[in-house]
Amino acid sequence: MTNQISEHLPKDKQEEIIRRMVDDRDFRYWLCSESLYWFSQYYFRKPSYAETPDFHREILHDLEGIKEETYLIAAGRGMGKSTLANLYYVLWRILCREEKFAVLLSRTQRQADQLLENVRDELEDIDRILSDFGPINKVNDQWGRAGLEVGNYGAKIIAGSME
């Protein structure tokens, strides 16, 4: 049925879907669990004047279908790659697909830790996520590495590096 609720609808129809998501929690949970695009639209919605670029829609669709393969995103600096893959996708897998563990990888530990901090910073201001899924807590593991506990069901995000 999600193909009937396409991300390529006219703006007024998309606004109607967002309004229904606001009013109907069961519908919201169902649609967000089925669609990374709608998850990102509801929980990370920008002001109405900011349209989702077509290449973001393509990346979100590709990420949604990933099984156990490598997916490379090539785009310039500031084009949203990290936001789409390290924030939207990771949280969608944990919150809507009930994954229990995610690792944000980068070349250096400093970069990986920064990715984790960026996720935490983004989440601190999103009342919709906190209301629907529970608190986001920063924790340290037995080796002193920082991580985030997400929601009320024991999911965790940590940062790691190739170092």
Backbone as numpy.savetxt, mean C-alpha at the origin, in Angstrom:
# Nx Ny Nz CAx CAy CAz Cx Cy Cz
-16.15 -9.88 -10.18 -16.96 -8.68 -10.18 -16.11 -7.42 -10.18
-14.83 -7.51 -9.73 -14.02 -6.29 -9.72 -13.80 -5.74 -11.10
-13.84 -6.60 -12.15 -13.69 -6.05 -13.48 -14.88 -5.16 -13.85
-16.00 -5.28 -13.11 -17.13 -4.38 -13.30 -16.88 -3.05 -12.59
-15.93 -3.02 -11.69 -15.58 -1.80 -10.96 -14.16 -1.42 -11.40
-14.03 -1.16 -12.64 -12.74 -0.87 -13.26 -12.16 0.43 -12.74
-10.84 0.50 -12.75 -10.18 1.76 -12.40 -10.24 2.76 -13.54
-10.77 2.35 -14.69 -10.84 3.22 -15.86 -12.23 3.83 -16.04
-12.94 4.01 -14.96 -14.27 4.63 -15.01 -14.13 6.14 -15.08
-15.16 6.82 -15.57 -15.15 8.29 -15.53 -15.02 8.78 -14.09
-14.50 9.98 -13.94 -14.22 10.53 -12.61 -15.46 10.54 -11.71
-16.63 10.87 -12.24 -17.84 10.91 -11.42 -18.21 9.53 -10.90
-18.00 8.48 -11.69 -18.27 7.11 -11.25 -17.25 6.67 -10.19
-16.00 7.09 -10.37 -15.00 6.76 -9.35 -15.35 7.44 -8.03
-15.79 8.68 -8.09 -16.19 9.40 -6.87 -17.36 8.68 -6.19
-18.29 8.15 -7.00 -19.42 7.41 -6.46 -18.96 6.14 -5.74
-17.99 5.45 -6.30 -17.45 4.25 -5.67 -16.76 4.61 -4.36
-15.97 5.67 -4.36 -15.31 6.12 -3.13 -16.35 6.44 -2.06
-17.43 7.14 -2.44 -18.49 7.45 -1.46 -19.10 6.16 -0.90
-19.32 5.17 -1.76 -19.86 3.90 -1.27 -18.87 3.22 -0.33
-17.58 3.31 -0.65 -16.56 2.72 0.22 -16.58 3.37 1.59
-16.80 4.68 1.63 -16.86 5.41 2.89 -18.05 4.93 3.72
-19.19 4.71 3.07 -20.43 4.38 3.77 -20.61 2.90 4.09
-19.98 2.02 3.33 -20.25 0.58 3.43 -18.94 -0.18 3.69
-18.70 -0.49 4.95 -17.44 -1.14 5.34 -17.25 -2.50 4.66
-18.30 -3.29 4.55 -18.18 -4.60 3.90 -17.78 -4.44 2.44
-18.42 -3.51 1.76 -18.07 -3.24 0.36 -16.62 -2.78 0.27
-16.21 -1.88 1.16 -14.84 -1.36 1.17 -13.84 -2.50 1.35
-14.07 -3.35 2.33 -13.15 -4.46 2.58 -13.08 -5.39 1.37
-14.24 -5.70 0.80 -14.25 -6.58 -0.36 -13.49 -5.96 -1.53
-13.81 -4.71 -1.87 -13.18 -4.08 -3.02 -11.69 -3.89 -2.80
-11.29 -3.47 -1.62 -9.85 -3.28 -1.34 -9.10 -4.61 -1.35
-9.72 -5.68 -0.91 -9.03 -6.96 -0.94 -8.87 -7.47 -2.37
-9.75 -7.07 -3.25 -9.69 -7.49 -4.65 -8.81 -6.61 -5.51
-8.63 -5.35 -5.13 -8.00 -4.39 -6.03 -7.01 -3.47 -5.32
-5.76 -3.58 -5.71 -4.72 -2.68 -5.19 -5.02 -1.24 -5.59
-5.55 -1.05 -6.80 -5.90 0.31 -7.24 -6.90 0.95 -6.28
-8.01 0.25 -5.97 -9.03 0.83 -5.11 -8.54 0.97 -3.67
-7.69 0.06 -3.21 -7.05 0.22 -1.91 -6.28 1.54 -1.87
-5.48 1.79 -2.90 -4.68 3.02 -2.93 -5.57 4.25 -3.04
-6.67 4.15 -3.78 -7.57 5.30 -3.94 -8.28 5.64 -2.64
-8.68 4.63 -1.90 -9.41 4.90 -0.66 -8.48 5.34 0.46
-7.42 4.62 0.69 -6.59 4.90 1.86 -5.53 5.97 1.62
-5.12 6.18 0.39 -4.06 7.15 0.10 -4.51 8.20 -0.89
-5.78 8.46 -0.92 -6.38 9.37 -1.88 -5.78 10.77 -1.78
-5.42 11.28 -2.93 -4.95 12.66 -3.02 -6.16 13.57 -3.25
-5.96 14.88 -3.18 -7.08 15.78 -3.48 -7.67 15.46 -4.86
-8.93 15.79 -5.04 -9.64 15.40 -6.26 -9.00 15.93 -7.54
-8.22 16.99 -7.45 -7.59 17.53 -8.66 -6.40 16.68 -9.11
-5.93 15.78 -8.26 -4.76 14.95 -8.60 -5.24 13.64 -9.22
-5.13 13.50 -10.51 -5.53 12.28 -11.21 -4.43 11.23 -11.09
-4.82 9.98 -11.07 -3.85 8.89 -11.05 -3.31 8.71 -12.47
-2.00 8.87 -12.68 -1.45 8.71 -14.03 -1.65 7.28 -14.54
-1.78 7.15 -15.85 -1.99 5.82 -16.45 -0.86 4.86 -16.10
0.40 5.35 -16.06 1.50 4.42 -15.77 1.43 3.93 -14.32
0.86 4.72 -13.40 0.65 4.24 -12.03 -0.41 3.15 -12.01
-1.48 3.34 -12.78 -2.52 2.32 -12.88 -1.92 1.02 -13.40
-1.06 1.12 -14.40 -0.42 -0.06 -14.99 0.46 -0.77 -13.96
1.25 0.00 -13.21 2.12 -0.59 -12.18 1.29 -1.25 -11.09
0.23 -0.58 -10.63 -0.62 -1.16 -9.59 -1.26 -2.45 -10.09
-1.71 -2.46 -11.32 -2.31 -3.67 -11.89 -1.28 -4.79 -11.97
-0.07 -4.47 -12.42 1.00 -5.48 -12.49 1.36 -6.02 -11.11
1.50 -5.13 -10.12 1.84 -5.56 -8.77 0.76 -6.46 -8.20
-0.48 -6.14 -8.47 -1.60 -6.92 -7.98 -1.53 -8.37 -8.45
-0.99 -8.59 -9.64 -0.95 -9.93 -10.20 0.32 -10.71 -9.95
1.28 -10.12 -9.25 2.56 -10.79 -9.00 2.34 -12.04 -8.17
3.00 -13.10 -8.56 2.97 -14.34 -7.77 4.31 -14.45 -7.03
5.27 -15.12 -7.59 6.59 -15.28 -6.97 7.67 -14.91 -7.98
7.52 -13.78 -8.60 8.46 -13.38 -9.63 9.05 -12.02 -9.31
10.06 -11.66 -10.05 10.68 -10.35 -9.89 9.96 -9.36 -10.79
9.74 -8.18 -10.28 9.08 -7.13 -11.05 9.94 -5.88 -10.96
10.38 -5.38 -12.07 11.22 -4.19 -12.11 10.40 -3.01 -12.60
10.60 -1.88 -11.94 9.93 -0.64 -12.34 11.02 0.35 -12.74
10.97 0.79 -13.98 11.93 1.78 -14.47 11.19 3.09 -14.73
11.54 4.09 -13.96 10.95 5.42 -14.13 11.90 6.41 -13.46
11.78 7.66 -13.80 12.66 8.69 -13.27 12.44 8.94 -11.78
13.38 9.68 -11.19 13.26 10.06 -9.79 11.98 10.87 -9.58
11.34 10.61 -8.47 10.14 11.36 -8.13 8.88 10.92 -8.86
8.91 9.78 -9.53 7.76 9.32 -10.30 6.85 8.38 -9.51
7.17 8.10 -8.25 6.27 7.34 -7.40 6.56 5.85 -7.28
7.70 5.40 -7.78 8.01 3.96 -7.73 8.00 3.43 -6.31
8.70 4.08 -5.42 8.79 3.61 -4.03 7.44 3.68 -3.34
6.67 4.71 -3.60 5.35 4.83 -2.99 4.46 3.68 -3.43
4.46 3.38 -4.72 3.61 2.31 -5.24 4.03 0.93 -4.72
5.34 0.64 -4.78 5.82 -0.71 -4.45 6.07 -0.90 -2.95
6.67 0.08 -2.30 7.06 -0.09 -0.90 6.00 0.35 0.09
5.02 1.11 -0.36 3.98 1.56 0.55 2.65 0.90 0.18
2.09 1.25 -0.96 0.77 0.74 -1.33 0.76 -0.78 -1.42
1.68 -1.34 -2.19 1.68 -2.79 -2.42 1.93 -3.57 -1.14
2.95 -3.17 -0.39 3.29 -3.89 0.85 2.12 -3.83 1.83
1.53 -2.67 2.02 0.41 -2.56 2.96 -0.82 -3.30 2.46
-1.06 -3.27 1.16 -2.19 -4.01 0.60 -2.05 -5.50 0.86
-0.83 -6.02 0.65 -0.60 -7.45 0.90 -0.81 -7.80 2.37
-0.39 -6.93 3.27 -0.53 -7.21 4.70 -1.95 -6.96 5.18
-2.52 -5.82 4.84 -3.82 -5.46 5.39 -4.99 -6.14 4.69
-4.89 -6.31 3.38 -6.04 -6.85 2.63 -5.87 -8.31 2.22
-4.65 -8.76 2.11 -4.41 -10.14 1.72 -3.90 -10.98 2.89
-3.82 -10.35 4.05 -3.47 -10.98 5.32 -2.12 -11.70 5.32
-1.17 -11.13 4.58 0.21 -11.59 4.70 0.69 -11.21 6.09
1.61 -11.97 6.65 2.06 -11.70 8.01 3.44 -11.06 8.08
4.13 -10.99 6.95 5.51 -10.52 7.01 5.92 -9.91 5.67
6.62 -8.78 5.73 7.15 -8.14 4.53 8.53 -7.58 4.85
9.41 -7.64 3.88 10.75 -7.08 4.01 10.93 -6.03 2.92
11.31 -4.83 3.34 11.67 -3.77 2.40 13.17 -3.86 2.19
13.58 -4.16 0.98 15.00 -4.32 0.69 15.55 -3.14 -0.08
16.78 -2.79 0.24 17.49 -1.76 -0.50 18.97 -2.12 -0.52
19.75 -1.33 -1.25 21.17 -1.64 -1.40 21.92 -1.52 -0.08
21.64 -0.46 0.68 22.32 -0.28 1.97 21.29 -0.34 3.10
21.75 -0.64 4.30 20.84 -0.68 5.44 20.27 0.70 5.72
21.07 1.71 5.53 20.58 3.08 5.75 19.40 3.38 4.83
19.52 2.99 3.55 18.42 3.21 2.60 17.19 2.38 3.00
17.41 1.15 3.41 16.31 0.28 3.82 15.60 0.85 5.05
16.37 1.32 6.02 15.78 1.92 7.21 14.97 3.16 6.84
15.45 3.92 5.86 14.72 5.11 5.41 13.39 4.72 4.75
13.39 3.62 3.99 12.13 3.13 3.40 11.12 2.81 4.50
11.59 2.13 5.55 10.72 1.78 6.66 10.19 3.03 7.36
11.06 4.00 7.58 10.64 5.25 8.21 9.63 5.99 7.34
9.81 5.95 6.02 8.87 6.61 5.11 7.48 5.96 5.23
7.45 4.64 5.34 6.18 3.94 5.51 5.53 4.36 6.82
6.31 4.34 7.89 5.77 4.73 9.20 5.26 6.18 9.18
6.04 7.09 8.61 5.64 8.50 8.55 4.33 8.67 7.78
4.20 7.98 6.67 2.97 8.06 5.89 1.77 7.56 6.70
1.97 6.48 7.41 0.86 5.86 8.13 0.39 6.64 9.35
1.27 7.42 9.93 0.90 8.14 11.14 -0.28 9.09 10.93
-0.48 9.56 9.70 -1.53 10.54 9.44 -2.74 9.97 8.71
-2.82 8.66 8.55 -3.92 8.09 7.78 -4.92 7.45 8.74
-5.89 8.24 9.15 -6.90 7.79 10.10 -7.70 6.61 9.57
-7.93 6.57 8.24 -8.72 5.48 7.68 -8.05 4.12 7.91
-6.74 4.06 7.76 -6.03 2.80 8.00 -6.08 2.44 9.48
-5.80 3.40 10.33 -5.81 3.14 11.77 -7.19 2.70 12.23
-8.23 3.31 11.71 -9.60 2.97 12.08 -9.98 1.57 11.60
-9.60 1.22 10.38 -10.00 -0.07 9.81 -9.12 -1.23 10.24
-7.83 -0.98 10.46 -6.90 -2.09 10.66 -6.17 -2.09 11.99
-6.24 -1.00 12.72 -5.58 -0.97 14.02 -4.28 -0.20 13.98
-3.59 -0.19 15.10 -2.41 0.65 15.26 -1.20 0.16 14.45
-0.30 1.09 14.18 0.98 0.82 13.55 2.03 1.15 14.61
2.78 0.16 15.05 3.75 0.36 16.12 5.16 0.07 15.64
6.09 0.93 16.02 7.49 0.68 15.74 8.03 -0.25 16.82
8.72 -1.31 16.41 9.27 -2.29 17.35 10.70 -2.62 16.93
11.44 -3.17 17.87 12.79 -3.67 17.58 12.80 -5.18 17.77
13.49 -5.88 16.86 13.56 -7.33 17.00 14.71 -7.70 17.93
14.97 -8.98 18.07 15.98 -9.46 19.03 17.38 -8.98 18.67
17.62 -8.56 17.41 18.93 -8.06 17.00 18.98 -6.54 17.01
17.91 -5.91 17.48 17.88 -4.46 17.54 17.45 -3.80 16.24
17.06 -4.58 15.25 16.60 -4.03 13.98 15.18 -3.50 14.13
14.94 -2.34 13.53 13.62 -1.72 13.60 12.65 -2.41 12.65
11.41 -2.42 13.06 10.33 -2.94 12.24 9.04 -2.25 12.62
7.99 -2.56 11.88 6.68 -2.03 12.18 5.73 -3.19 12.40
4.98 -3.14 13.50 3.88 -4.07 13.68 2.65 -3.38 13.14
1.95 -4.08 12.27 0.85 -3.48 11.55 -0.45 -4.15 11.95
-1.37 -3.35 12.44 -2.69 -3.86 12.76 -2.72 -4.69 14.03
-3.84 -5.31 14.24 -4.08 -6.07 15.46 -3.89 -7.57 15.29
-3.24 -8.01 14.20 -3.15 -9.43 13.97 -1.74 -9.94 13.71
-0.75 -9.22 14.24 0.61 -9.73 14.25 1.40 -9.63 12.98
1.00 -8.80 12.03 1.79 -8.62 10.81 2.95 -7.68 11.10
4.05 -7.89 10.37 5.26 -7.10 10.63 5.96 -6.77 9.32
6.51 -5.54 9.27 7.35 -5.09 8.15 8.72 -4.78 8.72
9.77 -5.31 8.10 11.13 -4.97 8.51 11.89 -4.47 7.29
13.04 -3.88 7.56 13.90 -3.36 6.50 15.19 -4.17 6.47
15.64 -4.49 5.27 16.89 -5.23 5.11 17.68 -4.68 3.93
18.94 -5.08 3.86 19.79 -4.55 2.80 20.59 -5.67 2.14
21.22 -5.34 1.04 22.08 -6.27 0.35 23.48 -6.30 0.96
23.73 -5.39 1.91 25.04 -5.33 2.58 25.28 -6.58 3.41
